[in-house]
XYZ file of C-alpha atoms in Angstrom:
336
model
C 67.055 66.983 7.746
C 69.209 65.436 10.732
C 68.203 63.094 13.149
C 70.153 61.605 16.344
C 71.485 58.430 16.314
C 73.444 56.387 19.304
C 76.150 57.345 21.115
C 75.435 60.988 20.572
C 76.495 60.992 16.879
C 74.402 63.402 14.386
C 73.767 61.505 11.378
C 71.291 62.774 8.548
C 68.585 60.776 7.499
C 70.546 60.564 4.024
C 72.384 57.917 5.906
C 69.551 55.592 5.369
C 69.172 56.575 1.950
C 72.673 55.829 1.511
C 72.006 52.098 2.569
C 69.231 51.634 0.315
C 71.095 53.309 -2.610
C 74.308 50.651 -2.028
C 71.687 47.780 -1.380
C 73.423 47.198 1.862
C 71.526 47.143 5.069
C 72.209 47.021 8.798
C 70.676 43.786 10.648
C 68.292 46.009 12.481
C 66.887 49.492 12.660
C 64.817 51.592 15.298
C 62.709 54.506 13.878
C 61.513 56.639 16.947
C 60.137 59.787 17.861
C 56.960 61.887 17.576
C 57.012 62.985 13.694
C 54.980 59.989 12.414
C 55.393 61.213 8.799
C 58.971 60.848 8.870
C 58.885 57.335 10.505
C 56.641 56.067 8.000
C 58.485 57.418 4.963
C 61.586 55.921 6.003
C 59.669 52.280 7.098
C 58.275 52.335 3.520
C 61.582 53.142 1.719
C 63.248 50.391 3.681
C 60.580 48.010 3.114
C 60.634 48.555 -0.559
C 64.363 48.320 -0.839
C 64.913 45.062 1.078
C 61.886 42.877 -0.188
C 59.891 45.366 -2.502
C 56.663 42.969 -3.363
C 57.802 39.933 -1.819
C 55.316 38.838 0.673
C 56.724 35.453 1.069
C 59.662 36.988 3.048
C 57.976 39.947 4.738
C 56.256 39.507 8.146
C 54.514 42.475 10.337
C 53.528 42.892 13.799
C 52.096 45.507 15.669
C 51.029 46.098 19.338
C 47.838 43.857 18.653
C 49.784 40.933 17.319
C 53.299 41.380 18.734
C 55.261 38.156 20.162
C 58.847 37.919 20.873
C 58.719 34.003 20.147
C 56.789 34.434 16.921
C 59.628 37.103 15.784
C 62.358 34.826 16.503
C 60.730 31.853 14.932
C 60.278 33.647 11.690
C 63.585 35.318 11.856
C 65.009 31.644 12.095
C 63.438 30.641 9.089
C 65.322 30.768 5.945
C 64.039 33.422 3.292
C 62.198 31.638 0.357
C 63.866 31.951 -3.091
C 65.378 35.450 -1.905
C 68.478 36.742 -0.287
C 66.779 38.496 2.810
C 64.064 38.234 5.267
C 62.294 41.293 6.822
C 60.412 41.755 10.016
C 58.672 44.901 10.876
C 57.824 45.888 14.385
C 55.437 48.580 15.016
C 54.533 50.147 18.379
C 55.440 47.124 20.361
C 56.243 48.735 23.528
C 59.217 46.494 23.788
C 61.715 49.594 24.029
C 60.116 50.777 27.456
C 60.071 47.252 29.146
C 62.337 44.248 30.015
C 62.907 42.190 26.917
C 66.362 40.356 27.521
C 65.470 37.429 25.248
C 64.882 39.531 22.184
C 67.734 41.669 23.119
C 70.146 38.962 22.940
C 68.683 37.436 19.911
C 69.249 41.084 18.132
C 72.934 40.517 18.826
C 73.157 36.969 17.038
C 70.629 37.410 14.283
C 70.974 35.286 11.152
C 72.860 36.991 8.104
C 69.876 37.293 5.976
C 67.327 38.632 8.573
C 66.511 42.556 8.823
C 64.390 43.860 11.721
C 62.839 47.259 11.609
C 61.293 48.646 14.751
C 58.954 51.695 14.605
C 58.323 53.208 18.055
C 56.817 56.360 19.516
C 58.553 56.490 22.734
C 61.767 54.508 24.012
C 63.639 54.068 27.112
C 67.623 54.444 26.181
C 68.299 52.441 29.446
C 66.331 49.360 28.015
C 68.539 46.470 26.934
C 66.835 46.010 23.529
C 67.586 49.500 22.768
C 71.284 49.077 23.833
C 71.448 45.756 21.603
C 69.913 47.848 18.636
C 72.123 50.671 19.002
C 75.248 48.607 18.968
C 73.934 46.350 16.139
C 72.352 48.509 13.599
C 70.877 52.192 13.420
C 68.692 54.165 15.987
C 67.111 57.006 14.330
C 64.984 59.557 16.273
C 62.411 61.624 14.084
C 60.898 64.394 15.572
C 59.063 67.343 14.805
C 61.151 69.388 12.243
C 62.538 73.173 12.739
C 60.730 75.804 10.580
C 63.731 76.150 8.222
C 63.223 72.456 7.183
C 59.557 72.542 6.992
C 59.604 75.515 4.730
C 62.285 74.135 2.369
C 60.057 70.851 2.370
C 56.886 72.538 1.640
C 58.445 74.694 -1.359
C 59.863 71.176 -2.590
C 56.223 69.372 -2.356
C 54.784 72.535 -4.360
C 57.579 72.506 -6.872
C 56.376 69.154 -7.748
C 53.129 70.148 -8.576
C 54.717 72.863 -10.905
C 53.433 75.570 -8.370
C 55.263 78.194 -5.918
C 54.249 79.369 -2.738
C 55.017 82.924 -1.064
C 56.699 83.278 2.018
C 53.585 84.842 3.740
C 51.799 81.903 2.688
C 54.206 79.501 3.952
C 53.955 81.328 7.605
C 50.331 81.385 7.460
C 50.050 77.462 6.544
C 52.271 76.658 9.624
C 50.618 78.872 11.667
C 47.766 76.892 10.988
C 48.972 73.354 10.990
C 51.701 73.546 13.353
C 54.827 70.990 12.631
C 52.835 68.240 11.627
C 54.190 66.928 8.431
C 51.045 64.769 7.809
C 48.765 67.550 8.257
C 50.886 69.761 6.377
C 50.849 67.454 3.338
C 47.253 67.127 3.785
C 46.662 70.916 3.524
C 48.979 71.251 0.674
C 46.959 68.749 -1.238
C 43.531 70.901 -0.704
C 45.691 73.853 -1.678
C 46.687 72.249 -4.961
C 43.140 71.419 -5.842
C 41.850 74.819 -4.845
C 44.184 76.927 -6.968
C 43.687 74.491 -10.027
C 45.716 76.309 -12.851
C 47.032 79.281 -10.902
C 50.742 78.823 -10.677
C 51.188 80.787 -7.139
C 49.694 79.974 -4.065
C 49.112 83.190 -1.842
C 48.277 83.995 1.849
C 44.825 84.238 0.902
C 44.485 80.801 -0.556
C 45.642 79.235 2.730
C 43.263 81.415 4.744
C 40.320 80.280 2.518
C 40.913 76.342 2.780
C 43.598 75.481 5.382
C 42.264 74.127 8.768
C 43.572 76.060 11.975
C 46.011 74.455 14.266
C 43.343 74.204 16.922
C 40.916 72.056 14.846
C 43.895 69.935 13.625
C 44.771 69.311 17.291
C 41.502 68.345 18.351
C 41.215 65.755 15.598
C 44.721 64.437 17.010
C 43.152 64.202 20.373
C 40.108 62.455 19.114
C 42.441 60.083 17.355
C 44.232 59.363 20.767
C 41.107 59.227 22.772
C 40.134 56.278 20.383
C 43.357 54.632 20.360
C 43.104 54.970 24.416
C 46.285 56.983 24.381
C 45.500 59.026 27.433
C 48.836 60.621 27.948
C 49.043 61.991 24.619
C 45.214 63.104 24.566
C 45.678 64.904 27.645
C 48.940 66.678 26.222
C 46.703 68.089 23.414
C 44.584 69.252 25.528
C 47.013 71.090 27.886
C 48.691 72.263 24.574
C 45.392 73.801 23.514
C 44.789 75.453 26.912
C 48.388 76.967 26.556
C 47.636 78.631 23.581
C 44.683 80.282 25.607
C 41.702 78.072 23.912
C 38.556 78.447 26.173
C 37.694 74.815 27.662
C 34.279 75.193 26.614
C 35.442 76.013 22.817
C 37.544 73.108 22.980
C 34.322 71.134 24.267
C 32.317 72.486 21.312
C 34.972 71.325 18.877
C 35.150 67.677 20.420
C 31.347 67.549 20.305
C 31.453 68.669 16.392
C 34.358 66.007 15.792
C 32.412 63.342 17.736
C 29.053 63.960 15.614
C 30.787 64.161 12.346
C 32.705 60.778 12.969
C 29.185 59.430 14.030
C 27.502 60.682 11.070
C 29.862 59.392 8.341
C 30.168 55.961 10.427
C 26.406 55.574 9.889
C 26.520 56.836 6.026
C 29.363 54.557 4.972
C 27.545 51.819 6.658
C 24.503 52.534 4.448
C 26.560 52.246 1.520
C 27.066 55.867 0.741
C 30.238 57.418 -0.950
C 32.245 60.053 0.018
C 31.074 62.638 -2.392
C 27.402 62.310 -1.341
C 28.057 62.141 2.462
C 30.218 65.254 2.248
C 27.237 67.180 0.480
C 24.642 65.673 3.092
C 26.516 66.360 5.922
C 27.957 69.579 4.646
C 31.776 68.998 4.924
C 34.471 69.008 2.549
C 35.164 65.544 0.982
C 38.631 65.277 2.410
C 36.979 65.073 5.939
C 34.675 62.158 5.095
C 37.980 59.965 4.703
C 39.486 61.236 7.943
C 36.239 60.832 9.868
C 35.866 57.446 8.521
C 39.405 56.303 9.248
C 38.713 57.723 13.116
C 35.307 55.865 13.106
C 36.936 52.604 13.342
C 38.335 53.273 16.824
C 35.138 53.965 18.270
C 31.696 52.031 18.474
C 28.323 53.892 17.744
C 27.508 53.372 21.327
C 30.305 54.899 22.630
C 30.099 57.858 20.080
C 26.252 58.201 21.547
C 27.401 58.170 24.906
C 30.178 60.747 24.368
C 27.784 62.902 22.914
C 25.254 62.604 25.718
C 28.130 63.097 28.305
C 29.344 66.270 26.544
C 26.045 67.651 26.690
C 25.816 67.067 30.494
C 29.200 68.575 31.107
C 28.011 71.623 29.318
C 24.934 71.872 31.506
C 27.096 71.315 34.708
C 29.463 73.757 33.981
C 26.726 76.451 33.191
C 24.978 75.781 36.294
C 28.200 75.827 38.375
C 28.284 72.391 39.189
C 31.762 71.920 37.734
C 34.917 74.001 36.778
C 35.140 74.044 32.849
C 38.851 72.886 32.518
C 38.123 69.884 34.797
C 34.851 69.168 33.160
C 36.464 68.892 29.757
C 39.427 66.865 31.334
C 36.954 64.489 32.854
C 35.514 63.691 29.355
C 38.958 63.165 27.660
C 39.998 60.537 30.925
C 36.733 58.844 30.618
C 36.831 57.949 27.146
C 40.419 57.293 26.766
C 40.665 54.724 29.498
């Protein structure tokens, strides 16, 4: 499993594992790319290794709370009865804008301080990026090739004392794509589904695993809720490239919005996941996914979105709108 570091050098992720094993850390790490599973995995590994459960010397910032001055202020505070102080900064946007002050600070950090940046997109011309690449590790974590994913999938099943056939692996990847988070979720479903059977067959995957289209629709809805218009539109265009019809995509968008709304209402009434799953007619694991997504929307927005989707469908059927543009309008409106 390889990842690209600064100055064109290919360094395996085991490099970070080696730091953890030796308990010797770089002052700063930048984990970026489009594979959230890997970023989260290595972020968690580093946090556990550096501070473990020591909340006194651990600080976290995200795009909602990030402040350069506060980061530096905390960084200049000596650790409390410990050797290290750790600051984690997620999705700051610092690596796409000008942050000369933080770039200079990175070059002169206190010896006890470690900073982990976790980003989706970066600009390598950025001064902060250059400071981090000179001072610590820059690790690009993108979608992994099929060969790596296949080995990883088999390893996850092996940990559950199960095996999976080659045809089943291929079928699983056809349905999930390269998203490691989604693959892991589907593997958990498969392990539960086969129960005591030791081998997962292709028909098992076909019986319980979601298709790639459904997973991309859910990811699109999540991006809309996060107001990440660029990502939401990219997922839409990807589906069109896969020959999905715009009105079929709209149907799935409506189904997802409706499911999120139903789960949000049920949870607000104190219902548990199991009873909600039976009431709505979905699998229990989906209740958790819808509940997580529901936090990104208000009920009013969900009602409005469902109403607009119905109107768009009518306008397409009457010839007032072109189907492709109509769905695009919905995505743009609710991700703005």
